[in-house]
Amino acid sequence: MGVLCSLKSKSERALRLTSLMNDHWFLEDLIEHISSTFGPELLFIMMDIYIHLLLCLYIFIWENIVRKINVNNFMYANICIHICIVAANLIYLCYRCNATVKESRRIMFEMHHLRDVLYDDPICQAILKVFTLRVNSREVHITVLKLFNINLPLLCGSAGLMFTYFLVLVQFQIDGYKHASKELNISKIVKCEKWPCLSKD
């Protein structure tokens, strides 16, 4: 869009601006089409990333901190690398989707600049008004089946979600430990004189 300011011919400038407007509209259609087409795949990818992260963090924290089992260095490094790879996949996916949406919104600033520069060209001013209306009429988002948007704020929500499910898993594990220890304390060793040994209730 910066090249348009240096063009001398008003007709060529209007033609290029119209072409840019149509290309931008086509790209927004393409982003929406990608979101709707690959929505189920994106949902499965996000669920797979969440489950991997949740289970790896759960195993790592439960075994090392809660149960205090000494894990050898190879296993420790393997879990850490796996957590880093899965977290990097989530961060990269959110970053790329956020960058696409951000680039789409940046066009507004370019149009405001063009309107100020091309104040003496009524044809370009009219095209820019239509362009602005088109951009404002729709918001570009990369969504997962229209359930949630994939962007950088999703990372904070994902961290909170995984922390919540982690606490639920720990609570279930602690309840299971309490239940198992009660059963061990209550059970008595019964002397068996004849096979099969049957406990008296």
mmCIF file of C-alpha atoms in Angstrom:
data_model
loop_
_atom_site.group_PDB
_atom_site.id
_atom_site.type_symbol
_atom_site.label_atom_id
_atom_site.label_comp_id
_atom_site.label_asym_id
_atom_site.label_seq_id
_atom_site.Cartn_x
_atom_site.Cartn_y
_atom_site.Cartn_z
ATOM 1 C CA MET A 1 0.000 0.000 0.000
ATOM 2 C CA GLY A 2 2.949 2.305 0.509
ATOM 3 C CA VAL A 3 3.680 2.199 -3.236
ATOM 4 C CA LEU A 4 0.306 3.803 -3.987
ATOM 5 C CA CYS A 5 1.437 7.140 -2.550
ATOM 6 C CA SER A 6 4.260 7.429 -5.092
ATOM 7 C CA LEU A 7 2.083 6.721 -8.154
ATOM 8 C CA LYS A 8 1.381 9.789 -10.296
ATOM 9 C CA SER A 9 -1.459 8.383 -12.392
ATOM 10 C CA LYS A 10 -4.781 8.573 -10.535
ATOM 11 C CA SER A 11 -6.374 5.878 -12.696
ATOM 12 C CA GLU A 12 -3.543 3.410 -12.032
ATOM 13 C CA ARG A 13 -3.687 4.250 -8.323
ATOM 14 C CA ALA A 14 -7.444 3.596 -8.232
ATOM 15 C CA LEU A 15 -6.988 0.348 -10.172
ATOM 16 C CA ARG A 16 -4.304 -0.931 -7.781
ATOM 17 C CA LEU A 17 -6.301 0.089 -4.725
ATOM 18 C CA THR A 18 -9.368 -1.747 -6.034
ATOM 19 C CA SER A 19 -7.199 -4.812 -6.700
ATOM 20 C CA LEU A 20 -5.792 -4.646 -3.162
ATOM 21 C CA MET A 21 -9.293 -4.378 -1.713
ATOM 22 C CA ASN A 22 -10.450 -7.450 -3.646
ATOM 23 C CA ASP A 23 -7.305 -9.391 -2.666
ATOM 24 C CA HIS A 24 -7.831 -8.519 0.992
ATOM 25 C CA TRP A 25 -11.441 -9.664 0.818
ATOM 26 C CA PHE A 26 -10.314 -12.899 -0.854
ATOM 27 C CA LEU A 27 -7.703 -13.517 1.887
ATOM 28 C CA GLU A 28 -10.287 -12.986 4.619
ATOM 29 C CA ASP A 29 -12.559 -15.486 2.864
ATOM 30 C CA LEU A 30 -9.644 -17.906 2.675
ATOM 31 C CA ILE A 31 -8.897 -17.586 6.413
ATOM 32 C CA GLU A 32 -12.560 -18.229 7.263
ATOM 33 C CA HIS A 33 -12.617 -21.179 4.863
ATOM 34 C CA ILE A 34 -9.488 -22.671 6.467
ATOM 35 C CA SER A 35 -11.033 -22.259 9.933
ATOM 36 C CA SER A 36 -14.249 -23.980 8.906
ATOM 37 C CA THR A 37 -12.542 -26.730 6.878
ATOM 38 C CA PHE A 38 -9.856 -27.653 9.392
ATOM 39 C CA GLY A 39 -11.938 -26.983 12.516
ATOM 40 C CA PRO A 40 -12.189 -30.656 13.603
ATOM 41 C CA GLU A 41 -8.473 -31.220 12.943
ATOM 42 C CA LEU A 42 -7.580 -28.120 14.967
ATOM 43 C CA LEU A 43 -9.829 -29.340 17.787
ATOM 44 C CA PHE A 44 -8.110 -32.752 17.869
ATOM 45 C CA ILE A 45 -4.665 -31.107 17.732
ATOM 46 C CA MET A 46 -5.528 -28.803 20.644
ATOM 47 C CA MET A 47 -6.992 -31.676 22.681
ATOM 48 C CA ASP A 48 -3.907 -33.805 21.979
ATOM 49 C CA ILE A 49 -1.606 -30.984 23.104
ATOM 50 C CA TYR A 50 -3.659 -30.395 26.275
ATOM 51 C CA ILE A 51 -3.716 -34.078 27.218
ATOM 52 C CA HIS A 52 0.017 -34.513 26.563
ATOM 53 C CA LEU A 53 0.919 -31.460 28.620
ATOM 54 C CA LEU A 54 -1.446 -32.357 31.435
ATOM 55 C CA LEU A 55 -0.273 -35.964 31.761
ATOM 56 C CA CYS A 56 3.433 -35.120 31.449
ATOM 57 C CA LEU A 57 3.222 -32.380 34.066
ATOM 58 C CA TYR A 58 1.122 -34.613 36.310
ATOM 59 C CA ILE A 59 3.555 -37.540 36.123
ATOM 60 C CA PHE A 60 6.568 -35.272 36.527
ATOM 61 C CA ILE A 61 5.239 -33.346 39.536
ATOM 62 C CA TRP A 62 3.552 -36.305 41.214
ATOM 63 C CA GLU A 63 6.549 -38.619 40.978
ATOM 64 C CA ASN A 64 9.206 -36.022 41.878
ATOM 65 C CA ILE A 65 7.507 -33.761 44.395
ATOM 66 C CA VAL A 66 4.578 -35.597 45.954
ATOM 67 C CA ARG A 67 5.842 -39.184 46.064
ATOM 68 C CA LYS A 68 9.531 -38.120 46.024
ATOM 69 C CA ILE A 69 10.653 -40.998 43.862
ATOM 70 C CA ASN A 70 14.186 -40.600 42.580
ATOM 71 C CA VAL A 71 14.006 -40.618 38.797
ATOM 72 C CA ASN A 72 17.227 -41.195 36.873
ATOM 73 C CA ASN A 73 18.660 -38.343 34.814
ATOM 74 C CA PHE A 74 17.716 -39.870 31.460
ATOM 75 C CA MET A 75 14.041 -40.192 32.431
ATOM 76 C CA TYR A 76 14.099 -36.683 33.923
ATOM 77 C CA ALA A 77 15.572 -35.205 30.722
ATOM 78 C CA ASN A 78 13.148 -37.190 28.545
ATOM 79 C CA ILE A 79 10.089 -35.843 30.386
ATOM 80 C CA CYS A 80 11.441 -32.261 30.337
ATOM 81 C CA ILE A 81 12.170 -32.404 26.592
ATOM 82 C CA HIS A 82 8.728 -33.850 25.889
ATOM 83 C CA ILE A 83 7.037 -31.101 27.931
ATOM 84 C CA CYS A 84 9.090 -28.415 26.122
ATOM 85 C CA ILE A 85 8.244 -29.821 22.666
ATOM 86 C CA VAL A 86 4.501 -30.030 23.362
ATOM 87 C CA ALA A 87 4.439 -26.550 24.960
ATOM 88 C CA ALA A 88 6.416 -25.145 21.995
ATOM 89 C CA ASN A 89 3.847 -26.631 19.581
ATOM 90 C CA LEU A 90 1.029 -24.888 21.444
ATOM 91 C CA ILE A 91 2.901 -21.568 21.625
ATOM 92 C CA TYR A 92 3.842 -21.689 17.927
ATOM 93 C CA LEU A 93 0.287 -22.522 16.837
ATOM 94 C CA CYS A 94 -1.155 -19.652 18.901
ATOM 95 C CA TYR A 95 1.558 -17.259 17.737
ATOM 96 C CA ARG A 96 1.084 -17.988 14.018
ATOM 97 C CA CYS A 97 -2.711 -17.667 14.223
ATOM 98 C CA ASN A 98 -2.399 -14.453 16.225
ATOM 99 C CA ALA A 99 0.118 -13.026 13.705
ATOM 100 C CA THR A 100 -2.299 -13.731 10.831
ATOM 101 C CA VAL A 101 -5.147 -11.901 12.576
ATOM 102 C CA LYS A 102 -2.838 -9.054 13.597
ATOM 103 C CA GLU A 103 -1.655 -8.605 10.004
ATOM 104 C CA SER A 104 -5.265 -8.469 8.874
ATOM 105 C CA ARG A 105 -6.020 -5.696 11.380
ATOM 106 C CA ARG A 106 -2.908 -3.700 10.454
ATOM 107 C CA ILE A 107 -4.527 -2.795 7.130
ATOM 108 C CA MET A 108 -6.732 -0.278 8.975
ATOM 109 C CA PHE A 109 -3.738 1.862 9.934
ATOM 110 C CA GLU A 110 -2.469 1.750 6.354
ATOM 111 C CA MET A 111 -5.843 2.916 5.054
ATOM 112 C CA HIS A 112 -5.989 5.832 7.489
ATOM 113 C CA HIS A 113 -2.529 6.888 6.334
ATOM 114 C CA LEU A 114 -3.574 6.638 2.673
ATOM 115 C CA ARG A 115 -6.713 8.701 3.299
ATOM 116 C CA ASP A 116 -4.563 11.462 4.754
ATOM 117 C CA VAL A 117 -2.018 11.349 1.922
ATOM 118 C CA LEU A 118 -4.501 11.062 -0.948
ATOM 119 C CA TYR A 119 -6.845 13.783 0.259
ATOM 120 C CA ASP A 120 -6.967 15.398 -3.229
ATOM 121 C CA ASP A 121 -7.995 12.196 -5.062
ATOM 122 C CA PRO A 122 -11.811 11.747 -4.783
ATOM 123 C CA ILE A 123 -11.839 8.365 -6.565
ATOM 124 C CA CYS A 124 -9.296 6.854 -4.163
ATOM 125 C CA GLN A 125 -11.136 8.415 -1.215
ATOM 126 C CA ALA A 126 -14.351 6.666 -2.335
ATOM 127 C CA ILE A 127 -12.554 3.338 -2.779
ATOM 128 C CA LEU A 128 -10.924 3.701 0.652
ATOM 129 C CA LYS A 129 -14.335 4.308 2.235
ATOM 130 C CA VAL A 130 -15.665 1.091 0.685
ATOM 131 C CA PHE A 131 -12.457 -0.710 1.731
ATOM 132 C CA THR A 132 -12.853 0.544 5.310
ATOM 133 C CA LEU A 133 -16.488 -0.556 5.425
ATOM 134 C CA ARG A 134 -15.534 -4.008 4.166
ATOM 135 C CA VAL A 135 -12.771 -4.410 6.743
ATOM 136 C CA ASN A 136 -14.993 -3.189 9.603
ATOM 137 C CA SER A 137 -17.902 -5.409 8.560
ATOM 138 C CA ARG A 138 -16.113 -8.627 9.490
ATOM 139 C CA GLU A 139 -13.615 -9.672 12.111
ATOM 140 C CA VAL A 140 -11.033 -12.215 11.081
ATOM 141 C CA HIS A 141 -10.437 -14.993 13.601
ATOM 142 C CA ILE A 142 -9.007 -18.479 13.302
ATOM 143 C CA THR A 143 -11.527 -20.487 15.266
ATOM 144 C CA VAL A 144 -11.939 -24.109 16.277
ATOM 145 C CA LEU A 145 -15.458 -25.040 15.159
ATOM 146 C CA LYS A 146 -16.528 -21.565 16.374
ATOM 147 C CA LEU A 147 -15.942 -22.734 19.958
ATOM 148 C CA PHE A 148 -12.876 -20.613 20.695
ATOM 149 C CA ASN A 149 -10.299 -18.511 18.866
ATOM 150 C CA ILE A 150 -6.674 -19.558 18.518
ATOM 151 C CA ASN A 151 -4.550 -16.597 19.574
ATOM 152 C CA LEU A 152 -2.019 -15.562 22.215
ATOM 153 C CA PRO A 153 -4.606 -14.940 24.995
ATOM 154 C CA LEU A 154 -5.527 -18.619 24.599
ATOM 155 C CA LEU A 155 -2.176 -19.507 26.225
ATOM 156 C CA CYS A 156 -3.210 -17.924 29.539
ATOM 157 C CA GLY A 157 -6.567 -19.692 29.406
ATOM 158 C CA SER A 158 -4.830 -22.975 28.582
ATOM 159 C CA ALA A 159 -2.496 -22.617 31.574
ATOM 160 C CA GLY A 160 -5.467 -22.037 33.881
ATOM 161 C CA LEU A 161 -7.375 -24.955 32.361
ATOM 162 C CA MET A 162 -4.451 -27.377 32.734
ATOM 163 C CA PHE A 163 -3.815 -26.216 36.312
ATOM 164 C CA THR A 164 -7.481 -26.875 37.170
ATOM 165 C CA TYR A 165 -7.452 -30.391 35.696
ATOM 166 C CA PHE A 166 -4.094 -31.049 37.349
ATOM 167 C CA LEU A 167 -5.614 -30.233 40.756
ATOM 168 C CA VAL A 168 -8.545 -32.545 39.980
ATOM 169 C CA LEU A 169 -6.151 -35.397 39.099
ATOM 170 C CA VAL A 170 -4.118 -34.813 42.261
ATOM 171 C CA GLN A 171 -7.310 -34.803 44.341
ATOM 172 C CA PHE A 172 -8.398 -38.150 42.857
ATOM 173 C CA GLN A 173 -4.923 -39.582 43.470
ATOM 174 C CA ILE A 174 -4.863 -38.407 47.097
ATOM 175 C CA ASP A 175 -8.342 -39.861 47.696
ATOM 176 C CA GLY A 176 -7.170 -43.155 46.189
ATOM 177 C CA TYR A 177 -4.136 -43.183 48.496
ATOM 178 C CA LYS A 178 -6.305 -42.519 51.550
ATOM 179 C CA HIS A 179 -8.727 -45.262 50.562
ATOM 180 C CA ALA A 180 -5.886 -47.767 49.966
ATOM 181 C CA SER A 181 -4.199 -46.958 53.290
ATOM 182 C CA LYS A 182 -7.515 -47.414 55.170
ATOM 183 C CA GLU A 183 -7.983 -50.821 53.580
ATOM 184 C CA LEU A 184 -4.457 -51.831 54.597
ATOM 185 C CA ASN A 185 -5.037 -50.757 58.204
ATOM 186 C CA ILE A 186 -8.431 -52.433 58.497
ATOM 187 C CA SER A 187 -7.502 -55.754 56.948
ATOM 188 C CA LYS A 188 -6.286 -58.434 59.338
ATOM 189 C CA ILE A 189 -4.183 -61.458 58.605
ATOM 190 C CA VAL A 190 -6.411 -64.501 58.901
ATOM 191 C CA LYS A 191 -4.740 -67.804 59.626
ATOM 192 C CA CYS A 192 -5.622 -70.282 56.950
ATOM 193 C CA GLU A 193 -5.938 -73.893 58.053
ATOM 194 C CA LYS A 194 -7.520 -75.405 55.005
ATOM 195 C CA TRP A 195 -7.558 -74.442 51.325
ATOM 196 C CA PRO A 196 -9.399 -72.395 50.011
ATOM 197 C CA CYS A 197 -9.042 -69.691 52.619
ATOM 198 C CA LEU A 198 -12.260 -67.783 53.063
ATOM 199 C CA SER A 199 -12.408 -64.654 55.165
ATOM 200 C CA LYS A 200 -15.205 -64.416 57.682
ATOM 201 C CA ASP A 201 -17.325 -61.295 57.227
#
